[in-house]
Amino acid sequence: MPLDIAPFQARRARLLATMQAAGGGVAVIPTSPERHRNRDTTYAYRFDSYFYYLTAFREPEAVLVLVAGDTPRSILFCRSKDVEREIWDGYRFGPDAAKDAFGFDEAHPIDALDEQLGVLLANQPAVFHSIGYEPDWDRRIADALNRVRAQARTGAQAPAQIRDVRSLIDEMRLIKDASEIATMRRAADISAGAHLRAMRAARPGVFEYEVEAELIHEFRRHGSQAPAYSSIVATGPNACVLHYVENDRQLADGDLLLIDAGCELDGYASDITRSFPVNGRFSGPQKAVYELVLAAQAAAIAEIRPGASWNAGHDAAVRVLAQGYLDLGLLTGSLDGALESGSYRQFYMHRTGHWLGLDVHDAGDYKLAGDWRPLQPGNVLTVEPGTYIRPAEGVPEAFWNIGIRIEDDALVTDNGSDILTHATPKSVADIEAIMAER
């Protein structure tokens, strides 16, 4: 299917308009470099999210330059055509083809960038740059500014301001457009199928990495380019390690299995967590904790609507969890006391969600002027309460090593929320029914 470049052109136009409203200037936005894995091999290449958001261009060694002014311009610098290298590394667009394919006003060889920057930055009020993220680029921008300053006797003036371009793009990325939502919905569907496949593959005796392989198989066979992050496949006590990624323990009868995994599709992430019994049936304590986490998630989802505080969902989930810990005998005292003291954090120590998009923990601030940001239609966030009960004095042994997290991806709509990952089973009855099909 031909690439629809209209959304990317619209984003560039919006950023140019924002730059112009701030006084004008030049933005320099590079993509990610290739990175060595060992000796002469590189990691699988993944473009920079900010760069891709504005360009749709996936090749390394590329830079976007935006010139805001009376005649706004979008300029791509990329690798030249090189038939010899293409034999080894694959197709390259080259500047001429890239200009037409991706809708830029100009395109030039990447080797011309440093020379051109000196020209493009001259007599501009500001340079918009990702300050502090890549030291090499900080130096490169500084060198370009110094080249302009060296021309002072000719009347050239260097930009007087350096501004963080990412802060402008962050605000744009918080509101997903129709094309982004469509991609994220498809990524969520692929990941839902992968979790179903993993549930059907899990059983006592297999290893965590075997279940992980089922996830990856399902991601790739439906067109996902890669996992969106290192998959967590954690059974037994491993489920109580929040970022466990070794995935090498053997599944045992009576254990729970926590899977936190999602695919990346055309740059966009999905993020799903499900927890279920390896033998297909929840024990009494496992079911009690699972139902508690599920109720906490439902309370958090109920708070998602335009104008609601970002933190409202977290607060709602915490209240449900803390009361549940009291009811289960994991904590003593009152609900207000547990909330005030933070004693519930023994079993729930993380936030209830994060922004989701091109990055798993996506761009955008959570507070504005010290207050939690109000949600807006087009925001996409995760909702992921959990409970992690490690062996400890005062904790009933029946609950030891129960680790449960339930995570879904929610789109804020005009009237509330749309759960993009709804196809992933999460009720006790549905999970046990699927496990029984094995």
Tab-separated table of N, CA and C in Angstrom, residues 180-198 200 215 218-224 261-265 268-272 274 356 408-409 418-425:
chain	number	residue	atom	x	y	z
A	180	GLU	N	-2.438	7.736	13.261
A	180	GLU	CA	-1.755	7.139	14.402
A	180	GLU	C	-2.677	6.186	15.154
A	181	ILE	N	-3.909	6.606	15.366
A	181	ILE	CA	-4.866	5.771	16.096
A	181	ILE	C	-5.129	4.472	15.343
A	182	ALA	N	-5.240	4.563	14.025
A	182	ALA	CA	-5.470	3.354	13.233
A	182	ALA	C	-4.302	2.382	13.371
A	183	THR	N	-3.081	2.896	13.344
A	183	THR	CA	-1.913	2.030	13.494
A	183	THR	C	-1.861	1.417	14.885
A	184	MET	N	-2.141	2.217	15.909
A	184	MET	CA	-2.101	1.709	17.282
A	184	MET	C	-3.203	0.685	17.527
A	185	ARG	N	-4.331	0.880	16.889
A	185	ARG	CA	-5.423	-0.100	17.036
A	185	ARG	C	-5.014	-1.443	16.426
A	186	ARG	N	-4.347	-1.383	15.270
A	186	ARG	CA	-3.879	-2.616	14.633
A	186	ARG	C	-2.790	-3.280	15.474
A	187	ALA	N	-1.870	-2.484	16.021
A	187	ALA	CA	-0.825	-3.035	16.883
A	187	ALA	C	-1.442	-3.712	18.103
A	188	ALA	N	-2.478	-3.100	18.664
A	188	ALA	CA	-3.150	-3.687	19.819
A	188	ALA	C	-3.808	-5.021	19.460
A	189	ASP	N	-4.400	-5.103	18.287
A	189	ASP	CA	-5.036	-6.358	17.857
A	189	ASP	C	-3.998	-7.471	17.681
A	190	ILE	N	-2.842	-7.122	17.092
A	190	ILE	CA	-1.785	-8.120	16.916
A	190	ILE	C	-1.310	-8.623	18.273
A	191	SER	N	-1.104	-7.696	19.201
A	191	SER	CA	-0.607	-8.072	20.526
A	191	SER	C	-1.639	-8.887	21.287
A	192	ALA	N	-2.921	-8.555	21.119
A	192	ALA	CA	-3.967	-9.347	21.769
A	192	ALA	C	-3.915	-10.794	21.288
A	193	GLY	N	-3.727	-10.977	19.990
A	193	GLY	CA	-3.608	-12.335	19.461
A	193	GLY	C	-2.394	-13.056	19.998
A	194	ALA	N	-1.301	-12.313	20.199
A	194	ALA	CA	-0.087	-12.928	20.739
A	194	ALA	C	-0.295	-13.386	22.176
A	195	HIS	N	-1.001	-12.598	22.978
A	195	HIS	CA	-1.268	-13.012	24.361
A	195	HIS	C	-2.172	-14.249	24.388
A	196	LEU	N	-3.130	-14.300	23.496
A	196	LEU	CA	-3.974	-15.496	23.413
A	196	LEU	C	-3.135	-16.721	23.065
A	197	ARG	N	-2.233	-16.544	22.103
A	197	ARG	CA	-1.367	-17.660	21.705
A	197	ARG	C	-0.508	-18.108	22.882
A	198	ALA	N	0.001	-17.159	23.655
A	198	ALA	CA	0.845	-17.494	24.799
A	198	ALA	C	0.058	-18.238	25.864
A	200	ARG	N	-2.404	-20.209	25.399
A	200	ARG	CA	-2.651	-21.573	24.927
A	200	ARG	C	-1.379	-22.421	24.926
A	215	LEU	N	5.045	-15.434	21.458
A	215	LEU	CA	4.687	-14.026	21.311
A	215	LEU	C	5.339	-13.433	20.062
A	218	GLU	N	3.880	-14.580	16.765
A	218	GLU	CA	2.597	-13.955	16.424
A	218	GLU	C	2.795	-12.501	16.001
A	219	PHE	N	3.701	-11.791	16.670
A	219	PHE	CA	3.990	-10.417	16.260
A	219	PHE	C	4.410	-10.374	14.791
A	220	ARG	N	5.424	-11.175	14.463
A	220	ARG	CA	6.031	-11.083	13.142
A	220	ARG	C	5.106	-11.597	12.037
A	221	ARG	N	4.346	-12.631	12.327
A	221	ARG	CA	3.537	-13.201	11.249
A	221	ARG	C	2.377	-12.290	10.862
A	222	HIS	N	2.100	-11.276	11.683
A	222	HIS	CA	1.055	-10.305	11.350
A	222	HIS	C	1.628	-8.947	10.939
A	223	GLY	N	2.932	-8.904	10.662
A	223	GLY	CA	3.499	-7.697	10.080
A	223	GLY	C	4.176	-6.748	11.032
A	224	SER	N	4.167	-7.036	12.330
A	224	SER	CA	4.901	-6.202	13.274
A	224	SER	C	6.396	-6.339	12.999
A	261	ALA	N	3.902	-7.767	27.362
A	261	ALA	CA	4.481	-7.813	26.013
A	261	ALA	C	3.570	-7.085	25.040
A	262	GLY	N	4.197	-6.440	24.070
A	262	GLY	CA	3.438	-5.767	23.025
A	262	GLY	C	4.306	-5.596	21.796
A	263	CYS	N	3.681	-5.550	20.652
A	263	CYS	CA	4.435	-5.391	19.412
A	263	CYS	C	4.568	-3.923	19.047
A	264	GLU	N	5.535	-3.656	18.158
A	264	GLU	CA	5.658	-2.353	17.526
A	264	GLU	C	5.273	-2.505	16.064
A	265	LEU	N	4.386	-1.636	15.606
A	265	LEU	CA	3.932	-1.667	14.222
A	265	LEU	C	4.140	-0.299	13.600
A	268	TYR	N	4.821	2.366	16.073
A	268	TYR	CA	3.902	2.595	17.191
A	268	TYR	C	3.791	1.366	18.093
A	269	ALA	N	3.791	1.626	19.392
A	269	ALA	CA	3.841	0.569	20.394
A	269	ALA	C	2.451	0.180	20.872
A	270	SER	N	2.331	-1.080	21.231
A	270	SER	CA	1.224	-1.554	22.062
A	270	SER	C	1.849	-2.077	23.355
A	271	ASP	N	1.042	-2.206	24.390
A	271	ASP	CA	1.596	-2.551	25.710
A	271	ASP	C	0.501	-3.247	26.509
A	272	ILE	N	0.611	-4.566	26.642
A	272	ILE	CA	-0.427	-5.363	27.314
A	272	ILE	C	0.226	-6.229	28.378
A	274	ARG	N	-0.952	-9.443	31.019
A	274	ARG	CA	-1.945	-10.371	31.538
A	274	ARG	C	-1.252	-11.339	32.498
A	356	LEU	N	1.438	6.501	25.745
A	356	LEU	CA	1.822	5.450	24.800
A	356	LEU	C	1.737	6.000	23.390
A	408	ASP	N	-3.939	-2.497	30.035
A	408	ASP	CA	-4.585	-2.250	28.755
A	408	ASP	C	-4.199	-0.869	28.251
A	409	ASP	N	-4.451	-0.636	26.955
A	409	ASP	CA	-4.154	0.636	26.304
A	409	ASP	C	-5.468	1.365	26.042
A	418	ASP	N	-11.753	4.486	24.932
A	418	ASP	CA	-11.870	3.338	24.047
A	418	ASP	C	-10.679	2.441	24.365
A	419	ILE	N	-10.938	1.240	24.868
A	419	ILE	CA	-9.862	0.328	25.236
A	419	ILE	C	-9.400	-0.396	23.980
A	420	LEU	N	-8.241	-0.010	23.478
A	420	LEU	CA	-7.732	-0.547	22.221
A	420	LEU	C	-7.415	-2.036	22.326
A	421	THR	N	-7.099	-2.489	23.532
A	421	THR	CA	-6.666	-3.879	23.757
A	421	THR	C	-7.792	-4.746	24.311
A	422	HIS	N	-9.028	-4.375	24.023
A	422	HIS	CA	-10.185	-5.072	24.614
A	422	HIS	C	-10.258	-6.533	24.214
A	423	ALA	N	-9.612	-6.909	23.113
A	423	ALA	CA	-9.712	-8.304	22.638
A	423	ALA	C	-8.871	-9.264	23.455
A	424	THR	N	-8.104	-8.763	24.411
A	424	THR	CA	-7.264	-9.629	25.243
A	424	THR	C	-8.058	-10.052	26.475
A	425	PRO	N	-8.367	-11.332	26.635
A	425	PRO	CA	-9.205	-11.777	27.763
A	425	PRO	C	-8.591	-11.406	29.107
